[in-house]
Coordinates of C-alpha atoms and ligand atoms in Angstrom, one line a residue:
M1 CA 0.0 0.0 0.0
I2 CA 1.5 3.3 -1.0
S3 CA 1.3 5.7 1.9
S4 CA 1.8 8.9 -0.1
L5 CA -1.5 10.6 -0.7
Q6 CA -0.1 12.4 -3.7
W7 CA 0.9 9.1 -5.4
R8 CA -2.4 7.5 -4.5
L9 CA -4.4 10.4 -5.9
S10 CA -2.2 10.6 -9.1
L11 CA -2.4 6.8 -9.7
T12 CA -6.1 6.6 -9.1
L13 CA -6.9 9.5 -11.4
T14 CA -4.5 8.3 -14.0
G15 CA -6.0 4.8 -13.9
A16 CA -9.5 6.2 -14.2
I17 CA -8.6 8.5 -17.1
L18 CA -6.8 5.7 -19.0
L19 CA -9.8 3.4 -18.5
V20 CA -12.2 6.1 -19.8
A21 CA -9.8 6.9 -22.6
I22 CA -9.5 3.3 -23.7
G23 CA -13.3 2.8 -23.5
A24 CA -14.2 6.1 -25.3
G25 CA -11.4 5.5 -27.8
W26 CA -12.7 2.1 -28.7
L27 CA -16.3 3.3 -29.0
G28 CA -15.2 6.2 -31.2
F29 CA -13.1 4.0 -33.3
K30 CA -15.8 1.4 -33.8
S31 CA -18.5 4.0 -34.7
A32 CA -16.3 5.8 -37.2
Y33 CA -15.4 2.4 -38.7
D34 CA -19.0 1.3 -38.9
D35 CA -20.1 4.6 -40.4
T36 CA -17.6 4.4 -43.2
I37 CA -18.6 0.8 -44.0
G38 CA -22.2 1.9 -44.0
L39 CA -21.5 4.8 -46.3
Q40 CA -19.8 2.5 -48.8
D41 CA -22.8 0.1 -48.7
D42 CA -25.0 3.1 -49.3
L43 CA -22.9 4.0 -52.3
L44 CA -23.4 0.5 -53.9
M45 CA -27.1 0.7 -53.3
Q46 CA -27.4 4.2 -54.7
V47 CA -25.6 3.2 -57.9
G48 CA -27.9 0.2 -58.2
S49 CA -31.1 2.2 -57.8
L50 CA -29.7 4.8 -60.2
L51 CA -29.2 2.2 -62.9
D52 CA -32.7 0.9 -62.3
R53 CA -34.3 4.3 -62.7
L54 CA -32.3 5.2 -65.8
E55 CA -33.4 2.0 -67.6
V56 CA -30.1 1.7 -69.4
T57 CA -29.5 -1.1 -71.8
L58 CA -26.9 -3.4 -70.3
P59 CA -24.2 -5.3 -72.3
E60 CA -24.6 -9.1 -72.2
E61 CA -21.7 -9.9 -70.0
G62 CA -21.2 -7.0 -67.8
L63 CA -18.9 -4.1 -67.5
V64 CA -16.3 -2.7 -65.3
G65 CA -17.1 0.4 -63.6
G66 CA -15.0 3.2 -62.2
Y67 CA -13.6 6.2 -63.8
P68 CA -10.2 6.9 -65.4
G69 CA -7.4 7.3 -62.9
A70 CA -9.3 5.8 -60.1
D71 CA -7.5 3.3 -57.9
H72 CA -8.3 0.0 -59.7
E73 CA -8.9 -1.8 -56.4
F74 CA -11.4 0.8 -55.3
R75 CA -13.5 0.4 -58.5
I76 CA -17.1 -0.6 -58.4
T77 CA -17.7 -3.4 -60.8
L78 CA -21.1 -4.0 -62.4
Q79 CA -21.9 -7.3 -63.9
R80 CA -25.0 -9.2 -65.0
L81 CA -26.0 -12.3 -63.2
D82 CA -28.4 -13.6 -65.9
G83 CA -26.8 -12.8 -69.3
P84 CA -25.8 -15.5 -71.7
G85 CA -22.2 -14.8 -71.2
R86 CA -22.6 -15.2 -67.5
G87 CA -19.8 -17.1 -65.9
S88 CA -17.5 -16.8 -68.9
T89 CA -13.9 -15.9 -68.0
S90 CA -13.4 -13.6 -70.9
G91 CA -13.9 -10.4 -68.8
Q92 CA -11.0 -10.5 -66.5
H93 CA -12.6 -8.2 -64.0
L94 CA -15.8 -10.2 -63.8
L95 CA -16.5 -12.5 -60.9
A96 CA -17.7 -16.1 -61.1
L97 CA -21.0 -15.7 -59.3
P98 CA -23.9 -18.1 -59.0
A99 CA -27.1 -16.8 -60.7
D100 CA -29.4 -17.5 -57.7
L101 CA -27.8 -15.0 -55.3
P102 CA -30.6 -13.2 -53.4
D103 CA -31.2 -9.5 -53.9
G104 CA -29.6 -7.2 -51.4
L105 CA -26.2 -6.6 -49.7
Q106 CA -23.9 -9.6 -49.0
T107 CA -20.2 -10.5 -48.7
V108 CA -18.9 -13.3 -51.0
L109 CA -15.6 -15.1 -51.5
A110 CA -14.5 -15.1 -55.1
H111 CA -11.0 -15.6 -56.7
G112 CA -9.7 -16.0 -53.2
E113 CA -10.8 -12.6 -52.1
Y114 CA -13.8 -11.2 -50.3
F115 CA -16.1 -8.9 -52.1
R116 CA -19.0 -6.7 -51.0
L117 CA -21.9 -7.3 -53.3
Y118 CA -25.2 -5.5 -54.0
V119 CA -27.6 -7.7 -56.0
R120 CA -30.7 -6.1 -57.6
T121 CA -33.3 -7.3 -60.1
L122 CA -34.0 -4.3 -62.4
R123 CA -37.5 -3.4 -63.3
S124 CA -36.6 -4.0 -67.0
G125 CA -35.8 -7.6 -66.1
P126 CA -32.0 -8.2 -65.8
R127 CA -30.3 -9.0 -62.5
I128 CA -27.2 -7.1 -61.8
A129 CA -24.5 -7.3 -59.1
L130 CA -22.4 -4.3 -58.0
S131 CA -19.2 -5.4 -56.3
Q132 CA -16.2 -3.9 -54.5
E133 CA -13.2 -5.5 -52.8
T134 CA -13.7 -5.6 -49.0
D135 CA -9.9 -5.2 -48.4
V136 CA -9.9 -1.7 -49.8
R137 CA -13.1 -0.8 -48.1
D138 CA -11.7 -1.9 -44.7
Q139 CA -8.5 0.0 -45.2
I140 CA -10.4 3.2 -45.8
A141 CA -12.7 2.5 -42.9
Y142 CA -9.7 1.9 -40.6
R143 CA -8.0 5.0 -41.8
N144 CA -11.1 7.1 -41.0
A145 CA -11.6 5.5 -37.6
W146 CA -8.0 6.2 -36.6
R147 CA -8.4 9.8 -37.8
A148 CA -11.4 10.2 -35.6
V149 CA -9.7 8.9 -32.3
L150 CA -6.1 10.1 -32.8
P151 CA -6.6 13.7 -31.6
F152 CA -8.4 12.4 -28.6
L153 CA -5.6 9.9 -27.7
A154 CA -3.1 12.7 -28.2
L155 CA -4.9 14.7 -25.4
V156 CA -4.6 11.9 -22.9
P157 CA -0.9 12.5 -21.9
L158 CA -1.7 16.2 -21.6
L159 CA -4.5 15.4 -19.3
L160 CA -2.3 13.2 -17.2
L161 CA 0.3 15.9 -16.9
V162 CA -2.4 18.4 -15.8
I163 CA -3.6 15.9 -13.1
H164 CA -0.1 15.4 -11.8
R165 CA 0.4 19.1 -11.6
L166 CA -2.9 19.6 -10.0
V167 CA -2.4 17.0 -7.3
R168 CA 1.0 18.4 -6.5
G169 CA -0.4 21.9 -6.3
L170 CA -3.2 20.8 -4.0
L171 CA -0.9 19.1 -1.6
A172 CA 1.7 22.0 -1.6
P173 CA 0.1 23.7 1.5
V174 CA 0.7 20.5 3.5
N175 CA 4.3 20.4 2.5
M176 CA 4.8 24.1 3.2
L177 CA 3.1 23.6 6.6
S178 CA 5.5 20.8 7.6
Q179 CA 8.5 22.9 6.4
E180 CA 7.3 25.8 8.5
I181 CA 6.9 23.7 11.6
D182 CA 10.3 22.1 11.0
R183 CA 11.9 25.6 10.8
R184 CA 10.5 26.5 14.2
R185 CA 12.8 27.0 17.2
D186 CA 12.4 24.4 20.0
D187 CA 10.6 26.8 22.3
D188 CA 8.3 28.3 19.7
L189 CA 4.9 27.0 20.7
Q190 CA 2.9 29.7 19.1
A191 CA -0.3 28.6 17.2
I192 CA 0.1 27.9 13.5
A193 CA -1.9 30.4 11.4
T194 CA -4.8 28.7 9.8
T195 CA -6.3 31.5 7.7
T196 CA -4.3 30.7 4.5
L197 CA -4.8 27.0 4.7
P198 CA -7.3 24.9 2.7
R199 CA -10.4 24.2 4.6
E200 CA -9.7 20.4 4.6
I201 CA -6.5 20.6 6.6
Q202 CA -7.7 23.3 9.0
P203 CA -9.2 20.9 11.5
F204 CA -5.9 19.0 11.6
V205 CA -3.9 22.2 12.2
E206 CA -6.4 23.3 14.8
A207 CA -5.8 20.0 16.6
I208 CA -2.0 20.6 16.5
N209 CA -2.6 24.1 17.8
R210 CA -4.6 22.7 20.7
L211 CA -1.8 20.3 21.5
L212 CA 0.8 23.1 21.3
E213 CA -1.4 25.1 23.7
R214 CA -1.4 22.2 26.2
V215 CA 2.3 21.6 25.8
A216 CA 3.0 25.3 26.4
Y217 CA 0.8 25.2 29.5
T218 CA 2.6 22.1 30.9
L219 CA 5.9 23.6 30.2
A220 CA 5.0 26.9 31.9
A221 CA 3.7 24.9 34.9
Q222 CA 7.0 23.0 35.1
R223 CA 9.1 26.1 34.9
R224 CA 6.9 27.8 37.6
F225 CA 7.4 24.7 39.7
V226 CA 11.2 25.0 39.4
A227 CA 11.1 28.7 40.1
D228 CA 8.8 28.2 43.1
A229 CA 11.0 25.3 44.5
A230 CA 14.2 27.4 44.1
H231 CA 12.5 30.3 45.8
E232 CA 11.1 28.3 48.7
L233 CA 14.5 26.6 49.3
R234 CA 16.2 30.0 49.5
T235 CA 14.7 30.9 53.0
P236 CA 15.8 27.8 54.8
L237 CA 19.2 28.0 53.1
T238 CA 19.7 31.6 54.3
A239 CA 18.8 30.5 57.8
L240 CA 21.3 27.7 57.6
S241 CA 23.9 30.1 56.4
L242 CA 23.2 32.5 59.3
Q243 CA 23.4 29.6 61.9
A244 CA 26.7 28.6 60.4
E245 CA 28.0 32.1 60.8
R246 CA 26.9 32.3 64.4
L247 CA 28.5 28.9 65.1
E248 CA 31.8 30.3 63.9
Q249 CA 31.7 33.1 66.4
S250 CA 31.0 30.7 69.3
G251 CA 34.6 29.7 69.8
L252 CA 35.3 26.3 68.2
T253 CA 38.3 24.0 68.4
G254 CA 40.6 23.8 65.4
D255 CA 39.1 20.6 64.0
A256 CA 35.5 21.8 64.3
R257 CA 36.4 25.1 62.8
Q258 CA 37.8 23.3 59.7
R259 CA 34.6 21.2 59.3
L260 CA 32.5 24.3 59.7
A261 CA 34.5 26.0 56.9
R262 CA 33.7 23.1 54.6
L263 CA 30.1 23.2 55.7
R264 CA 29.9 26.9 54.9
S265 CA 31.5 26.5 51.4
G266 CA 28.9 23.8 50.7
I267 CA 26.1 26.1 51.8
E268 CA 27.6 28.8 49.5
R269 CA 27.6 26.5 46.5
A270 CA 24.0 25.5 47.2
K271 CA 23.1 29.2 47.3
T272 CA 24.8 29.9 44.0
L273 CA 23.1 26.9 42.4
L274 CA 19.7 28.0 43.7
H275 CA 20.4 31.5 42.4
Q276 CA 21.2 30.2 39.0
L277 CA 18.2 27.9 38.9
L278 CA 16.0 30.8 39.8
T279 CA 17.5 32.9 37.1
L280 CA 17.1 30.2 34.5
A281 CA 13.5 29.6 35.5
R282 CA 12.8 33.3 35.4
T283 CA 14.4 33.9 32.0
Q284 CA 12.5 31.0 30.5
A285 CA 9.2 32.0 32.0
A286 CA 9.1 35.8 31.6
A287 CA 8.1 37.6 28.4
P288 CA 10.9 39.4 26.7
R289 CA 11.4 42.8 28.4
E290 CA 11.2 46.1 26.7
N291 CA 14.1 46.8 24.4
A292 CA 16.4 49.7 25.3
V293 CA 19.4 51.1 23.5
V294 CA 22.5 49.6 25.1
A295 CA 26.0 50.7 24.6
V296 CA 28.0 47.5 24.2
R297 CA 31.4 48.7 25.4
A298 CA 30.0 50.2 28.6
L299 CA 28.2 46.9 29.3
I300 CA 31.3 44.9 28.9
R301 CA 33.2 47.2 31.2
Q302 CA 30.5 46.9 33.8
V303 CA 30.7 43.1 33.7
L304 CA 34.5 43.0 33.8
E305 CA 34.5 45.3 36.9
S306 CA 32.6 42.7 38.9
L307 CA 34.8 39.8 37.6
L308 CA 38.2 41.7 38.1
P309 CA 39.1 40.2 41.5
L310 CA 38.9 36.6 40.1
A311 CA 40.9 37.6 37.0
Q312 CA 43.6 39.3 39.0
Q313 CA 43.8 36.4 41.4
K314 CA 44.6 34.1 38.4
N315 CA 46.7 36.7 36.7
I316 CA 44.6 36.6 33.5
D317 CA 45.2 39.3 30.9
I318 CA 41.9 40.6 29.4
S319 CA 41.9 42.8 26.3
V320 CA 38.9 44.7 25.0
D321 CA 38.7 45.9 21.4
A322 CA 35.4 47.7 21.1
P323 CA 34.4 51.0 19.3
E324 CA 32.7 53.3 21.7
D325 CA 29.6 54.0 19.5
V326 CA 28.3 50.5 19.0
H327 CA 24.8 50.1 20.3
I328 CA 22.2 47.4 20.3
A329 CA 18.5 47.4 20.9
S330 CA 18.0 44.8 23.6
S331 CA 17.2 44.1 27.3
E332 CA 20.2 45.5 29.3
L333 CA 19.7 43.3 32.4
E334 CA 19.5 40.1 30.4
L335 CA 22.6 41.1 28.3
L336 CA 24.5 41.6 31.5
L337 CA 23.6 38.1 32.5
V338 CA 24.8 36.7 29.2
L339 CA 28.1 38.5 29.2
N340 CA 28.6 37.8 32.9
N341 CA 28.2 34.0 32.5
L342 CA 30.4 33.9 29.4
L343 CA 33.2 36.0 30.8
D344 CA 33.0 34.2 34.2
N345 CA 33.5 30.9 32.3
A346 CA 36.4 32.3 30.3
I347 CA 38.2 33.4 33.4
R348 CA 37.2 30.3 35.4
Y349 CA 38.3 27.7 32.8
T350 CA 41.4 29.5 31.5
P351 CA 44.5 28.4 33.5
A352 CA 46.5 31.0 35.5
G353 CA 48.4 33.5 33.2
G354 CA 46.0 33.0 30.3
H355 CA 44.6 35.6 27.9
I356 CA 41.1 36.6 27.0
D357 CA 40.3 38.8 24.0
I358 CA 37.0 40.5 23.6
T359 CA 36.2 42.0 20.2
V360 CA 33.1 44.1 19.2
R361 CA 32.4 44.8 15.6
Q362 CA 29.6 46.7 14.0
Q363 CA 28.2 45.0 10.9
P364 CA 25.4 45.9 8.6
G365 CA 22.2 45.5 10.7
Q366 CA 24.0 43.6 13.4
V367 CA 26.7 43.7 16.1
R368 CA 29.2 40.9 16.5
V369 CA 30.8 40.2 19.9
V370 CA 33.6 37.6 20.1
I371 CA 35.0 36.3 23.3
A372 CA 38.1 34.1 22.9
D373 CA 40.2 32.5 25.6
D374 CA 43.4 30.4 25.3
G375 CA 42.3 27.8 27.8
P376 CA 41.6 24.1 27.0
G377 CA 38.3 24.9 25.1
I378 CA 35.4 22.5 24.6
P379 CA 35.6 19.4 22.3
M380 CA 33.5 19.9 19.2
A381 CA 31.3 17.0 20.0
Q382 CA 30.0 18.8 23.1
W383 CA 29.4 22.2 21.5
Q384 CA 25.7 21.6 21.6
Q385 CA 25.4 19.7 24.9
V386 CA 27.1 22.4 27.0
F387 CA 24.0 24.5 26.6
E388 CA 21.9 22.0 28.3
P389 CA 21.1 22.5 32.0
F390 CA 23.5 20.8 34.4
Y391 CA 25.8 19.7 31.7
R392 CA 29.5 20.1 32.7
L393 CA 32.6 18.7 31.0
N394 CA 34.2 15.6 32.6
G395 CA 37.0 16.3 35.1
N396 CA 35.8 19.8 35.8
Q397 CA 37.4 20.9 39.1
E398 CA 35.8 24.3 39.2
P399 CA 32.8 24.9 41.4
G400 CA 29.7 25.4 39.3
S401 CA 26.2 24.2 38.5
G402 CA 26.3 23.6 34.8
L403 CA 23.5 26.2 34.4
G404 CA 25.4 29.2 33.2
L405 CA 25.3 28.4 29.5
A406 CA 21.7 27.2 29.7
I407 CA 20.8 30.6 31.0
V408 CA 22.8 32.2 28.2
K409 CA 20.9 30.0 25.7
A410 CA 17.5 30.8 27.1
I411 CA 18.2 34.5 26.9
A412 CA 19.7 34.3 23.5
D413 CA 16.7 32.6 22.1
R414 CA 14.4 35.2 23.5
L415 CA 16.5 38.2 22.4
H416 CA 17.2 36.6 18.9
I417 CA 20.9 36.5 19.6
D418 CA 22.8 34.0 17.5
I419 CA 25.5 32.1 19.4
S420 CA 28.2 29.9 17.9
L421 CA 31.2 28.1 19.4
A422 CA 34.6 27.6 17.8
F423 CA 38.2 27.0 18.7
S424 CA 40.4 30.1 19.3
D425 CA 43.2 28.0 17.9
P426 CA 41.7 25.7 15.2
D427 CA 45.1 24.1 14.5
Q428 CA 45.5 22.9 18.1
G429 CA 41.8 22.4 18.7
S430 CA 42.1 24.5 21.9
G431 CA 40.7 27.7 23.4
L432 CA 37.0 28.5 23.4
Q433 CA 35.8 31.2 21.0
I434 CA 32.2 32.3 21.5
S435 CA 30.6 34.6 18.8
L436 CA 27.4 36.5 19.5
I437 CA 25.5 38.1 16.7
L438 CA 23.1 40.7 18.1
P439 CA 20.5 42.8 16.2
A440 CA 21.9 46.4 16.0
A441 CA 19.9 49.3 17.3
A442 CA 17.8 50.9 14.6
A443 CA 19.6 54.0 13.1
A444 CA 16.7 56.3 14.1
T445 CA 16.8 55.3 17.8
P446 CA 18.2 58.2 19.8
V447 CA 21.4 57.3 21.6
P448 CA 21.3 58.3 25.2
Ligands
LIG501 N1 35.6 29.1 28.3 C1 35.5 27.8 28.6 N2 36.6 27.0 28.4 C2 36.5 25.7 28.7 N3 35.4 25.1 29.1 C3 34.3 25.8 29.2 C4 34.3 27.2 29.0 N4 33.0 27.7 29.2 C5 32.3 26.6 29.6 N5 33.0 25.5 29.6 C6 32.5 24.1 30.0 O1 31.1 24.1 29.8 C7 30.5 23.7 31.0 C8 29.2 24.4 31.2 O2 29.3 25.7 31.5 P1 28.3 26.5 32.4 O3 27.0 26.1 31.8 O4 28.6 27.9 32.5 O5 28.3 25.7 33.7 P2 29.3 25.9 34.9 O6 30.3 27.0 34.6 O7 28.5 26.2 36.1 O8 30.0 24.6 35.0 C9 31.5 24.0 32.1 O9 31.3 23.2 33.2 C10 32.8 23.8 31.4 O10 33.2 22.4 31.5
LIG502 MG1 29.6 28.9 34.1

């Protein structure tokens, strides 16, 4: 069973058309053939009745009809059936016919060939036979029949082509729809527009839309749950942190003090994790914020200021190459989060004494920000996975939650920022280079 509707429709219609064409063709052929034969019979009869009415005197033996130049096989032969010379072989075109042939039309075999015969008893007495070879008559009839059906048969391929085109055209909206859905981003759960679709597939698309709505609702509920859980956990964790602080002031022995320090760093890590989780849930749940015009260089400077202690501690050299007047139209707070996570990673995962280069370039309609470090980088096979929540590379010694890049991805999707990873040093396959392509601020937007 062929599962393609297009093929099934095409095949069924083609089959039906061919059947009709064969049937109609055969009927047309047969009626044209019969008509021609009938006309030829009429001709014989008319000649007979003409002779009868003219009352001509007939020669004893008979005569050969036709007119000069006529195809000799097509000739009509007139002969007497009752003359004294009947049956003599002197006339080479005369047929040996029995005298008692009945009046009327008939087909007889004579001299090894078939002849169509019209026998008539004239009013003046003699009996005559008008004859014509059937072969020639049949050929003419065949030729006429073919002429009648050929134009029709020639139209059949054209009709098939039209049907093929039509079926393809009718199913085009379905193909376009699937392409449109395929092109969607993972988180794009918006309803599919049904206004331009044929009425037959609208119920199907409406069902998909209802499903999308339910999925969006479930997803939102899940994200709310994560956000609520993270939020609820914050209070007891803060209390825990306070208790640990008090404990430190209550004069502990050396061993207990050491254990308390480990406990406190654990609590700190949990707090960071909760904070990240909350940020991720919020960025995923909230609607995109109002766009503002953001100066890229100032933004990078702001992020670097907060990360400077860590960079200095590891003696990492950071260079910024950014024109002052590059602006983008975006949400400043969320951009801060993106840059903060990316630069925090670069500083964290680059060994002491490393370098980080930040480049900003204005391009037509967009701004390109590239952050490149000379650390170990990320293997190409994991370039996609690192953006998943809680995904961290094996053997990672740095404290962290694996949520940073997931937050970056969630924001980038919402703000239409294009992120791509590469190696800073492609030959060695080392160093991470992250490129961000952001929509530039519209030229007319006033720059604060
Ligand atoms: N600049 C970088 N150099 C090398 N590895 C990196 C870099 N940035 C991120 N990674 C890897 O990607 C993982 C995911 O990063 P991220 O989502 O920010 O989580 P976290 O930093 O909390 O571990 C990190 O654990 C690290 O292994
Ligand atoms: Mg990180």
